[in-house]
Structures are given as structure tokens and as C-alpha cells.
Amino acid sequence: MNIELLQKIPEAAETLIIPIFEKEAPPKELPQSLYSKVNQLLKTGEFEAKQGNYIVVHTQERIKRLFLVGLGCKLKANSNILRNAVADCARLSKQRNISSLVVMLPKLTEEEGFIIQATAEGLMLGQYLFEKFKTEKTDRKLISKAFILAKRTKENEAMLRLAKVNADSVMFARDLINMPASIMTPTKLAKVATSLKSKNMKVKILERKDMERLGMGGVLSVARGSVQPPKFIILEYKGSKQKSKPFVLVGKAITFDSGGLDIKPADGMKDMKSDMAGGATVLGILKTLQQLNLPLNVVGLIPATENMPGQDAYKQGDVVISYTKKTIEIGHTDAEGRIILADALGYAQKYAPKCIIDFATLTGACIIALGTVAAGLFSNNSELAEKLEKASNQTQEKVWRMPLWDEYTEMIKGDIADVRNISIPPKQAGAITAAAFLKEFVGNNDWAHIDIAGPSYVDIEKGILQKGATGFGIRLLTRFLINETKNH
Ligand code: BES
Ligand code: MN
Ligand code: ZN
């Protein structure tokens, strides 16, 4: 999709998206005849500009078609509501074979750049479909050309570029997550990562024998029940010439989580191809950095394996020696994510990182707590947590901070090893005790854990969401990292 900024409605425009606030007049920039038409629809109550409402209006004029989209109350409206409203229009245009359109920008309190970004992301993500395995593809035209009515300043152009790169990375991650587990194996994921190699991106894959040599007992134990060889994927992005400390991003990539010997019931296993969403998120973030050439150093670590109940599967009561030498007592083979992350978080420390941030579809308990609306945020450093919360407010990829008090660490003490991979008593504070487990492997580093089990995969088709993978976390972390480049 080609998107451009334009100051005036172009001559050839046929379709116009007009965002409108509830109980407010239409935008004054509309040509007179269209203004009166829209105004009448609002006055008669034929269209109510409530959030989520939209209608298509046909005219007898040069601009043939208007999408009126409601943003709700002006005081509460924000760029996220706009992003979703525009995405709804993009989905609708797909059904109507509309291949080019113009979007008017509403007057929100945020900087114009953010409003442009939201609009462009909405256009692109609203048209996302995963049709790789449909023999009959949607025969509808996608939008090939879109104009956003805004000043062509340097900042605005930069935000538009950010939006395009972001949306591309989000769709790239969605594709990886939506792909069936029999195709998206650890080996395949490693191949995808390797394809990101470039002048400023090194990619290294650790094989089973490398992990044996390094003592990565966590990944190796979880991989024992699977015929698929595990991979430990390392990406090193160097965007800053100085020897500045890298941000280390860690992503859980269980390419299929059957639960292992403590096998999941069918219902719980249904979407477990998506248990590598953390890894896909990290790949998406690195792809964005690479394309924007951001002046930062960032490392991505992705432990990748299946969790299967094969002949040689790891068992309850086993003791695993992790990369840091800390020992793990296995209380449940379905709490596998934290075990592979233990190795990766330990490995992260060798980079003397500025901070470590991990993404993981770690616990069902986090979905119980926050639904698919928000991810759980856990951190041993409030300054880092607040920076992530700021980026979350800016991008509206929602995170909610949860506590990590010592009492929770007490709950994961092992009987015969240092820590246990499930808590006693079980089924209490499941998202937090999982995070408390991870905390044991980060040393003194500043660290944040983002449990994306809820928002990474949804059953909703609305706004920028399609059923299946969402690509959650890429927009959030890109914003966080851009904010970081401005702090120096
Ligand atoms: N991958 C799951 C968590 C999950 C569940 C993600 C549902 C997305 C949707 C994780 O490996 C898991 O199985 N966690 C267990 C932990 C329990 C055994 C302590 C859980 O949440 O039930
Ligand atoms: Mn599991
Ligand atoms: Zn899992």
C-alpha cells in the first residue's frame, strides 16, 4: 500500500474517510456541498458519531463516496480510537473493492505525528489477512494508494515512515505466528531469523551441540520430548557506532506447546502454535530497527523448541541445571516457557546490557487477570517500568504493572533444587510466580518481563485486530526504543 501525505484533497479523489466526534460539527475543511450533506446526517441523527459507528454515504459529486466514522466524545477520543476506526474502514473497503482513498485527520490533542502514524497503521493493519493456505484467495482489491491530509513536514514524513515500517513488521510477525506449527518449527524460525542478516545485523544460531557445550540445560530439557532439534537464535543489531551498551530483548519461542508429559487438554492446546509469539515479536522489533536504522545497539535472544511428550521427554521431579548453573526442580512440564527463558536471561548477562526486556506467552493466569486487553508488566526497576508504561500510553498497546514482592519468590523455592518451575501452593498468583521465577535469572540487571499470553492472539475481528495473531509488542517496544534515542 502506497501512502502519502497531501495538504489538499486531490482532484481525482473518489472516496473520503471523515472521522467525526460525537455531538460536533463535521470538519470545516470539507467542500461546502459535502459539509452540508454530512451536517444534515448528523443533525437528523441518521448518523451518530459514537465510537465504533460508521456508515458509507454515496454522493452525486466528484467525491463519490464518504466513510463517516465516529470517534465518540471529543474529550475522550485519542489516536488509538482513530487507528481502529480507520482500520474498520480499511476492512470495509476491501469488501467493496476500493483501491484508493483519502483520509481526513481529526483534531486530537496529541501531536500531529502520532495522529498520522495511527492513521497509516490503521489503513495497513485493517487490511491484513492470512490466506497462505486458502486455495481461493479473496478476489477483492486491496487499497493500493491512500492519501492522508496533513502537512508534509519532515517530522510528519518521518512518522508516516515509522508507521509503514511498524505495520510491515507487525504483519511479518503475525504471519510467523499464524503459520501452523508443523511448518514453523524451530529450524524454520531460525531460517527466518537468518534471512534478516545484513550489514548492521549479525545472526547466529546455536545448535544442540553448542547448547550442550554452553550448558543450556533449560532449552535442552524442554526439547527432549520432541523430534525437532532446538535452536537458540541470536541477533545482534548494531545501529550505534559507539560502544554503547545494548538493550537485550528475549522472546519465548515454543513453536508448539502440547504441555509435555503433563499434557494439555485439547481445548488448551488448540492455539498453542502461537506459543512462539514472544520470539516473533523480537524478530519484528529487530526488523523495524534495521529498516529505520535507529542509532542503538540491540540484541535479540530467542530460545526455540517444541514442548512435546516424546519418549525421552523431561519429567516431573527432574532437576535441570540452567545456563547460570542455578538448578531447577521440575514440578510441571507445562510450565516450560520459564525454563527456556532461564537460559536466555542468563545468556543475556554476558552482553553487560543496558537492560533486559523479555516477551513471553508465559501464563494462562495472566489472561485470567487482564484478558486479551493488556499484557502483564513485571520489573525489578521502576524507572524502566515507567518508561515502558509511557511507550504503552503513546502506542496504546496496553501493559499493566504487577508486583514482584519477595513473598512470591518464597513460593517458588525448590525442595531439592534452587527453584521450582511451579509455585506452592499451585494456582495462586500464577502470572506473578512465573515472573518471580524469571527474576532469579537476571542477576543485578535492570529487567522487565512482558507476559503477552492474552493480547498476542485473539478471537476478535475489530479495528486493527484480525482473528489470530496480533503482533502485540512491536509498536510498543519500537516507541520505547525511539524514546531512548531521544534521551541521549
Ligand atoms: N504457553 C502456556 C501459557 C498460555 C496459555 C499462553 C494459554 C497462551 C494461552 C504456558 O506454557 C503454560 O502452559 N503455562 C501454564 C503454567 C502452569 C502449568 C503453572 C498455565 O498457564 O497453565
Ligand atoms: Mn506450557
Ligand atoms: Zn508455553
Short mmCIF file of N, CA, C and O in Angstrom, two decimals, residues 328-374:
data_model
loop_
_atom_site.label_atom_id
_atom_site.label_comp_id
_atom_site.label_asym_id
_atom_site.label_seq_id
_atom_site.Cartn_x
_atom_site.Cartn_y
_atom_site.Cartn_z
N ILE A 328 16.98 -26.11 38.66
CA ILE A 328 15.53 -26.00 38.58
C ILE A 328 14.89 -27.37 38.81
O ILE A 328 15.22 -28.34 38.12
N GLU A 329 13.96 -27.43 39.75
CA GLU A 329 13.21 -28.65 40.01
C GLU A 329 11.93 -28.60 39.18
O GLU A 329 11.20 -27.60 39.22
N ILE A 330 11.69 -29.67 38.44
CA ILE A 330 10.52 -29.65 37.56
C ILE A 330 9.28 -30.11 38.34
O ILE A 330 9.18 -31.26 38.75
N GLY A 331 8.34 -29.18 38.52
CA GLY A 331 7.09 -29.51 39.20
C GLY A 331 5.97 -29.76 38.21
O GLY A 331 4.94 -30.35 38.55
N HIS A 332 6.17 -29.31 36.97
CA HIS A 332 5.12 -29.42 35.96
C HIS A 332 5.76 -29.20 34.60
O HIS A 332 6.46 -28.22 34.41
N THR A 333 5.52 -30.11 33.65
CA THR A 333 6.21 -29.96 32.36
C THR A 333 5.54 -28.94 31.45
O THR A 333 6.07 -28.61 30.40
N ASP A 334 4.36 -28.45 31.87
CA ASP A 334 3.70 -27.44 31.05
C ASP A 334 4.14 -26.02 31.42
O ASP A 334 3.74 -25.06 30.78
N ALA A 335 4.94 -25.89 32.46
CA ALA A 335 5.50 -24.57 32.79
C ALA A 335 6.89 -24.50 32.17
O ALA A 335 7.90 -24.35 32.86
N GLU A 336 6.92 -24.67 30.82
CA GLU A 336 8.20 -24.83 30.11
C GLU A 336 8.82 -23.50 29.68
O GLU A 336 10.03 -23.42 29.52
N GLY A 337 7.96 -22.50 29.49
CA GLY A 337 8.46 -21.22 28.97
C GLY A 337 9.54 -20.64 29.86
O GLY A 337 10.62 -20.24 29.41
N ARG A 338 9.27 -20.62 31.17
CA ARG A 338 10.22 -20.03 32.11
C ARG A 338 11.55 -20.79 32.13
O ARG A 338 12.59 -20.23 32.44
N ILE A 339 11.51 -22.09 31.78
CA ILE A 339 12.73 -22.89 31.81
C ILE A 339 13.66 -22.52 30.65
O ILE A 339 14.87 -22.35 30.82
N ILE A 340 13.07 -22.33 29.46
CA ILE A 340 13.94 -21.93 28.34
C ILE A 340 14.37 -20.47 28.49
O ILE A 340 15.46 -20.09 28.10
N LEU A 341 13.49 -19.66 29.09
CA LEU A 341 13.85 -18.25 29.31
C LEU A 341 14.98 -18.12 30.33
O LEU A 341 15.78 -17.19 30.25
N ALA A 342 15.02 -19.05 31.29
CA ALA A 342 16.09 -19.01 32.29
C ALA A 342 17.46 -19.02 31.60
O ALA A 342 18.34 -18.22 31.93
N ASP A 343 17.64 -19.90 30.61
CA ASP A 343 18.90 -19.95 29.86
C ASP A 343 19.15 -18.63 29.12
O ASP A 343 20.25 -18.08 29.14
N ALA A 344 18.10 -18.13 28.46
CA ALA A 344 18.27 -16.93 27.63
C ALA A 344 18.55 -15.70 28.50
O ALA A 344 19.40 -14.87 28.15
N LEU A 345 17.87 -15.59 29.64
CA LEU A 345 18.11 -14.44 30.53
C LEU A 345 19.52 -14.52 31.11
O LEU A 345 20.21 -13.51 31.25
N GLY A 346 19.95 -15.74 31.41
CA GLY A 346 21.32 -15.92 31.89
C GLY A 346 22.33 -15.53 30.83
O GLY A 346 23.30 -14.81 31.10
N TYR A 347 22.07 -15.96 29.60
CA TYR A 347 22.97 -15.65 28.49
C TYR A 347 23.02 -14.14 28.23
O TYR A 347 24.06 -13.60 27.86
N ALA A 348 21.88 -13.48 28.42
CA ALA A 348 21.78 -12.03 28.18
C ALA A 348 22.82 -11.26 28.99
O ALA A 348 23.33 -10.23 28.55
N GLN A 349 23.14 -11.78 30.16
CA GLN A 349 24.03 -11.05 31.06
C GLN A 349 25.44 -10.90 30.51
O GLN A 349 26.16 -9.98 30.87
N LYS A 350 25.82 -11.76 29.58
CA LYS A 350 27.18 -11.66 29.07
C LYS A 350 27.37 -10.44 28.16
O LYS A 350 28.48 -10.07 27.83
N TYR A 351 26.27 -9.79 27.79
CA TYR A 351 26.36 -8.57 26.97
C TYR A 351 26.53 -7.31 27.83
O TYR A 351 26.56 -6.22 27.29
N ALA A 352 26.59 -7.43 29.14
CA ALA A 352 26.57 -6.26 30.03
C ALA A 352 25.50 -5.28 29.55
O ALA A 352 25.79 -4.14 29.20
N PRO A 353 24.25 -5.75 29.53
CA PRO A 353 23.21 -4.98 28.86
C PRO A 353 22.80 -3.71 29.60
O PRO A 353 22.98 -3.61 30.81
N LYS A 354 22.28 -2.75 28.82
CA LYS A 354 21.66 -1.56 29.42
C LYS A 354 20.43 -2.02 30.20
O LYS A 354 20.21 -1.61 31.32
N CYS A 355 19.67 -2.90 29.60
CA CYS A 355 18.58 -3.56 30.32
C CYS A 355 18.16 -4.79 29.53
O CYS A 355 18.55 -4.96 28.38
N ILE A 356 17.39 -5.66 30.18
CA ILE A 356 16.88 -6.86 29.52
C ILE A 356 15.35 -6.76 29.51
O ILE A 356 14.75 -6.46 30.55
N ILE A 357 14.75 -6.99 28.36
CA ILE A 357 13.28 -6.99 28.30
C ILE A 357 12.85 -8.29 27.61
O ILE A 357 13.32 -8.59 26.51
N ASP A 358 12.00 -9.07 28.30
CA ASP A 358 11.56 -10.30 27.65
C ASP A 358 10.07 -10.27 27.34
O ASP A 358 9.28 -9.63 28.04
N PHE A 359 9.72 -10.93 26.23
CA PHE A 359 8.33 -11.08 25.80
C PHE A 359 8.00 -12.57 25.81
O PHE A 359 8.73 -13.36 25.21
N ALA A 360 6.91 -12.94 26.46
CA ALA A 360 6.58 -14.36 26.52
C ALA A 360 5.08 -14.59 26.69
O ALA A 360 4.43 -13.90 27.47
N THR A 361 4.57 -15.56 25.94
CA THR A 361 3.21 -16.04 26.19
C THR A 361 3.33 -17.01 27.37
O THR A 361 3.28 -18.21 27.20
N LEU A 362 3.51 -16.44 28.56
CA LEU A 362 4.00 -17.26 29.66
C LEU A 362 2.92 -17.97 30.46
O LEU A 362 3.09 -19.13 30.81
N THR A 363 1.83 -17.27 30.77
CA THR A 363 0.86 -17.91 31.68
C THR A 363 -0.60 -17.68 31.30
O THR A 363 -0.99 -16.58 30.89
N GLY A 364 -1.40 -18.72 31.46
CA GLY A 364 -2.84 -18.60 31.35
C GLY A 364 -3.36 -17.68 32.45
O GLY A 364 -4.35 -16.97 32.27
N ALA A 365 -2.67 -17.67 33.58
CA ALA A 365 -3.10 -16.84 34.71
C ALA A 365 -3.11 -15.36 34.34
O ALA A 365 -3.95 -14.60 34.84
N CYS A 366 -2.21 -14.96 33.45
CA CYS A 366 -2.17 -13.55 33.05
C CYS A 366 -3.41 -13.21 32.21
O CYS A 366 -3.91 -12.09 32.25
N ILE A 367 -3.90 -14.20 31.46
CA ILE A 367 -5.13 -13.97 30.68
C ILE A 367 -6.31 -13.85 31.63
O ILE A 367 -7.21 -13.04 31.43
N ILE A 368 -6.31 -14.68 32.68
CA ILE A 368 -7.38 -14.59 33.67
C ILE A 368 -7.38 -13.19 34.29
O ILE A 368 -8.43 -12.58 34.49
N ALA A 369 -6.19 -12.68 34.57
CA ALA A 369 -6.10 -11.37 35.25
C ALA A 369 -6.48 -10.21 34.33
O ALA A 369 -7.22 -9.32 34.72
N LEU A 370 -5.97 -10.19 33.11
CA LEU A 370 -6.08 -8.99 32.27
C LEU A 370 -6.82 -9.22 30.96
O LEU A 370 -7.01 -8.27 30.19
N GLY A 371 -7.25 -10.42 30.70
CA GLY A 371 -7.92 -10.71 29.43
C GLY A 371 -6.97 -10.54 28.26
O GLY A 371 -5.75 -10.60 28.43
N THR A 372 -7.55 -10.31 27.06
CA THR A 372 -6.67 -10.08 25.91
C THR A 372 -6.41 -8.59 25.73
O THR A 372 -5.78 -8.18 24.77
N VAL A 373 -6.93 -7.80 26.67
CA VAL A 373 -6.82 -6.33 26.55
C VAL A 373 -5.41 -5.84 26.79
O VAL A 373 -4.92 -4.94 26.11
N ALA A 374 -4.75 -6.43 27.79
CA ALA A 374 -3.44 -5.90 28.18
C ALA A 374 -2.47 -7.02 28.51
O ALA A 374 -2.87 -8.13 28.87
#
